[in-house]
């Protein structure tokens, strides 16, 4: 099948949603995905899961950073005002943790900035594969529909032929009854009906 190329702005202009969350896409392709579609769906799900994880990790680190900053303020006050030696070692540990968080945050932010683009790219690939698969299915379904129509036409012809035959047989039965009735009369015919048609 041919490759599908979109104009760059078509995705933005049409605001293509994440396909795996679109109910109509789910309904149409759950049981009809190509192998390529299945691979892309897996990668897309991984990227989306990673984006969620990074966002959650970022939120947790920001919360932890606030707690640490408050702890540093408290320990600084304790060290400066009370000359607390125990607070000094706690301060060192807390500062190390803050340095670690400050190292992690920029990497997380960088990854969080990259992920939406990767997700969009993967979603665009899925859209292309979905369109290819749609046309394959359209061809298959049209062909199957035409076969069904041929069978319907055959059945209609057989039905019309059977209806015609039934009408002819009923007319023949009526003519035969009429003939016998005319020859022997109603009373005699009633007794013959009982013996021949029971």
CSV table of C-alpha atoms in Angstrom, one decimal:
chain,number,residue,atom,x,y,z
A,1,UNK,CA,0.0,0.0,0.0
A,2,UNK,CA,1.1,3.6,-0.7
A,3,UNK,CA,2.8,5.8,1.9
A,4,UNK,CA,0.7,8.5,3.4
A,5,UNK,CA,2.1,12.0,3.7
A,6,UNK,CA,0.3,14.8,5.3
A,7,UNK,CA,0.9,18.5,5.0
A,8,UNK,CA,2.7,19.6,8.1
A,9,UNK,CA,-0.2,21.8,9.3
A,10,UNK,CA,-2.9,19.2,8.8
A,11,UNK,CA,-2.4,17.6,12.2
A,12,UNK,CA,-2.4,20.9,14.0
A,13,UNK,CA,-5.2,22.3,11.9
A,14,UNK,CA,-7.4,19.3,12.6
A,15,UNK,CA,-6.3,18.9,16.2
A,16,UNK,CA,-5.9,15.2,16.0
A,17,UNK,CA,-6.5,13.7,19.5
A,18,UNK,CA,-4.5,10.8,20.9
A,19,UNK,CA,-6.2,8.1,18.8
A,20,UNK,CA,-6.0,5.3,21.4
A,21,UNK,CA,-8.4,7.4,23.6
A,22,UNK,CA,-10.9,8.2,20.9
A,23,UNK,CA,-14.0,5.9,21.4
A,24,UNK,CA,-14.7,5.7,17.7
A,25,UNK,CA,-11.1,4.6,16.9
A,26,UNK,CA,-11.4,2.0,19.8
A,27,UNK,CA,-14.7,0.7,18.4
A,28,UNK,CA,-13.4,0.5,14.8
A,29,UNK,CA,-9.9,-0.9,15.3
A,30,UNK,CA,-9.8,-2.9,18.6
A,31,UNK,CA,-10.1,-6.2,16.6
A,32,UNK,CA,-8.8,-4.9,13.3
A,33,UNK,CA,-5.3,-3.5,14.0
A,34,UNK,CA,-2.5,-4.3,11.6
A,35,UNK,CA,0.8,-5.5,13.1
A,36,UNK,CA,2.3,-2.1,12.6
A,37,UNK,CA,-0.6,-0.5,14.4
A,38,UNK,CA,-0.1,-2.8,17.3
A,39,UNK,CA,3.6,-1.9,17.6
A,40,UNK,CA,2.9,1.8,17.4
A,41,UNK,CA,0.1,1.5,20.0
A,42,UNK,CA,2.5,-0.2,22.4
A,43,UNK,CA,5.1,2.5,21.9
A,44,UNK,CA,2.5,5.3,22.3
A,45,UNK,CA,1.2,3.7,25.5
A,46,UNK,CA,4.8,3.5,26.8
A,47,UNK,CA,5.4,7.2,26.0
A,48,UNK,CA,2.2,8.3,27.6
A,49,UNK,CA,2.9,6.2,30.7
A,50,UNK,CA,6.4,7.7,30.9
A,51,UNK,CA,5.0,11.2,30.6
A,52,UNK,CA,2.6,10.5,33.5
A,53,UNK,CA,5.5,9.1,35.6
A,54,UNK,CA,7.8,12.0,34.9
A,55,UNK,CA,5.0,14.5,35.7
A,56,UNK,CA,4.3,12.7,39.0
A,57,UNK,CA,8.0,12.5,39.8
A,58,UNK,CA,8.4,16.2,39.1
A,59,UNK,CA,5.4,17.1,41.4
A,60,UNK,CA,6.8,14.9,44.1
A,61,UNK,CA,10.3,16.4,43.8
A,62,UNK,CA,8.9,19.9,43.9
A,63,UNK,CA,6.9,19.1,47.1
A,64,UNK,CA,10.0,17.5,48.6
A,65,UNK,CA,12.1,20.5,47.7
A,66,UNK,CA,9.7,22.8,49.6
A,67,UNK,CA,9.9,20.6,52.6
A,68,UNK,CA,13.7,20.6,52.4
A,69,UNK,CA,13.9,24.4,52.0
A,70,UNK,CA,11.7,24.8,55.1
A,71,UNK,CA,13.9,22.3,57.0
A,72,UNK,CA,17.1,24.2,55.9
A,73,UNK,CA,15.6,27.4,57.2
A,74,UNK,CA,14.7,25.8,60.5
A,75,UNK,CA,18.1,24.1,60.9
A,76,UNK,CA,19.9,27.4,60.0
A,77,UNK,CA,18.0,29.2,62.7
A,78,UNK,CA,18.8,26.4,65.2
A,79,UNK,CA,22.5,26.4,64.3
A,80,UNK,CA,22.8,30.2,64.3
A,81,UNK,CA,20.7,30.9,67.4
A,82,UNK,CA,21.4,27.8,69.5
A,83,UNK,CA,24.8,26.6,68.3
A,84,UNK,CA,23.2,23.2,67.9
A,85,UNK,CA,26.0,20.7,66.8
A,86,UNK,CA,23.5,17.9,66.0
A,87,UNK,CA,21.6,20.3,63.6
A,88,UNK,CA,24.9,20.8,61.7
A,89,UNK,CA,25.1,17.2,60.5
A,90,UNK,CA,21.4,17.2,59.7
A,91,UNK,CA,22.0,20.4,57.7
A,92,UNK,CA,24.7,18.7,55.7
A,93,UNK,CA,22.4,15.7,54.9
A,94,UNK,CA,19.6,18.0,54.0
A,95,UNK,CA,21.8,20.2,51.7
A,96,UNK,CA,23.0,17.0,49.9
A,97,UNK,CA,19.4,16.0,49.3
A,98,UNK,CA,18.6,19.5,47.9
A,99,UNK,CA,21.6,19.2,45.6
A,100,UNK,CA,20.4,15.8,44.3
A,101,UNK,CA,16.9,17.2,43.7
A,102,UNK,CA,18.3,20.3,41.9
A,103,UNK,CA,20.3,17.9,39.7
A,104,UNK,CA,17.2,15.7,38.9
A,105,UNK,CA,14.8,18.6,38.2
A,106,UNK,CA,16.4,20.0,35.0
A,107,UNK,CA,16.7,16.5,33.5
A,108,UNK,CA,13.1,15.8,34.3
A,109,UNK,CA,12.0,19.1,32.9
A,110,UNK,CA,14.0,18.5,29.7
A,111,UNK,CA,12.4,15.0,29.3
A,112,UNK,CA,9.0,16.4,30.0
A,113,UNK,CA,9.5,19.0,27.3
A,114,UNK,CA,10.6,16.3,24.7
A,115,UNK,CA,7.8,13.8,25.5
A,116,UNK,CA,4.8,15.6,24.1
A,117,UNK,CA,6.6,15.9,20.7
A,118,UNK,CA,7.5,12.2,20.7
A,119,UNK,CA,3.9,11.3,21.7
A,120,UNK,CA,2.6,13.5,18.9
A,121,UNK,CA,5.0,12.0,16.4
A,122,UNK,CA,3.9,8.5,17.4
A,123,UNK,CA,0.3,9.5,17.2
A,124,UNK,CA,0.9,10.8,13.7
A,125,UNK,CA,2.4,7.5,12.7
A,126,UNK,CA,-0.6,5.7,14.2
A,127,UNK,CA,-2.9,8.0,12.2
A,128,UNK,CA,-1.0,7.1,9.0
A,129,UNK,CA,-1.2,3.4,9.7
A,130,UNK,CA,-4.9,3.7,10.7
A,131,UNK,CA,-5.7,5.4,7.4
A,132,UNK,CA,-3.8,2.6,5.5
A,133,UNK,CA,-5.7,0.0,7.5
A,134,UNK,CA,-9.0,1.8,6.9
A,135,UNK,CA,-8.6,1.6,3.2
A,136,UNK,CA,-7.6,-2.0,3.4
A,137,UNK,CA,-10.8,-2.7,5.4
A,138,UNK,CA,-12.9,-0.6,3.1
A,139,UNK,CA,-11.8,-2.7,0.2
A,140,UNK,CA,-12.3,-6.0,2.1
A,141,UNK,CA,-15.8,-4.9,3.3
A,142,UNK,CA,-16.9,-3.6,-0.1
A,143,UNK,CA,-15.9,-6.9,-1.6
A,144,UNK,CA,-17.7,-8.9,1.1
A,145,UNK,CA,-20.7,-6.6,0.7
A,146,UNK,CA,-20.8,-7.2,-3.1
A,147,UNK,CA,-20.7,-11.0,-2.4
A,148,UNK,CA,-23.5,-10.7,0.1
A,149,UNK,CA,-25.5,-8.6,-2.5
A,150,UNK,CA,-25.0,-11.4,-5.1
A,151,UNK,CA,-26.3,-14.0,-2.6
A,152,UNK,CA,-29.3,-11.7,-1.8
A,153,UNK,CA,-30.0,-11.4,-5.5
A,154,UNK,CA,-29.8,-15.2,-5.9
A,155,UNK,CA,-32.1,-15.7,-2.9
A,156,UNK,CA,-34.6,-13.1,-4.3
A,157,UNK,CA,-34.7,-15.0,-7.6
A,158,UNK,CA,-35.2,-18.3,-5.9
A,159,UNK,CA,-37.8,-16.8,-3.7
A,160,UNK,CA,-39.6,-15.2,-6.7
A,161,UNK,CA,-39.5,-18.6,-8.4
A,162,UNK,CA,-40.8,-20.4,-5.4
A,163,UNK,CA,-43.6,-17.9,-4.9
A,164,UNK,CA,-44.5,-18.3,-8.6
A,165,UNK,CA,-44.5,-22.1,-8.2
A,166,UNK,CA,-46.7,-21.8,-5.1
A,167,UNK,CA,-49.2,-19.6,-6.8
A,168,UNK,CA,-49.3,-22.0,-9.8
A,169,UNK,CA,-49.8,-25.0,-7.5
A,170,UNK,CA,-52.6,-23.3,-5.6
A,171,UNK,CA,-54.3,-22.3,-8.9
A,172,UNK,CA,-54.0,-25.9,-10.0
A,173,UNK,CA,-55.4,-27.2,-6.7
A,174,UNK,CA,-58.4,-24.8,-7.1
A,175,UNK,CA,-59.0,-25.9,-10.7
A,176,UNK,CA,-58.8,-29.6,-9.7
A,177,UNK,CA,-61.3,-29.0,-6.9
A,178,UNK,CA,-63.5,-27.1,-9.2
A,179,UNK,CA,-63.4,-29.9,-11.8
A,180,UNK,CA,-64.1,-32.6,-9.3
A,181,UNK,CA,-66.9,-30.5,-7.6
A,182,UNK,CA,-68.5,-30.0,-11.0
A,183,UNK,CA,-68.4,-33.7,-11.8
A,184,UNK,CA,-69.6,-35.3,-8.5
A,185,UNK,CA,-71.0,-32.5,-6.4
A,186,UNK,CA,-70.2,-31.1,-2.9
A,187,UNK,CA,-71.6,-33.9,-0.7
A,188,UNK,CA,-69.7,-36.7,-2.5
A,189,UNK,CA,-66.5,-34.5,-2.7
A,190,UNK,CA,-66.6,-33.9,1.1
A,191,UNK,CA,-66.5,-37.7,1.8
A,192,UNK,CA,-63.7,-38.2,-0.7
A,193,UNK,CA,-61.7,-35.3,0.8
A,194,UNK,CA,-61.9,-37.2,4.2
A,195,UNK,CA,-60.6,-40.4,2.7
A,196,UNK,CA,-57.9,-39.0,0.3
A,197,UNK,CA,-56.6,-35.9,2.1
A,198,UNK,CA,-56.4,-37.2,5.7
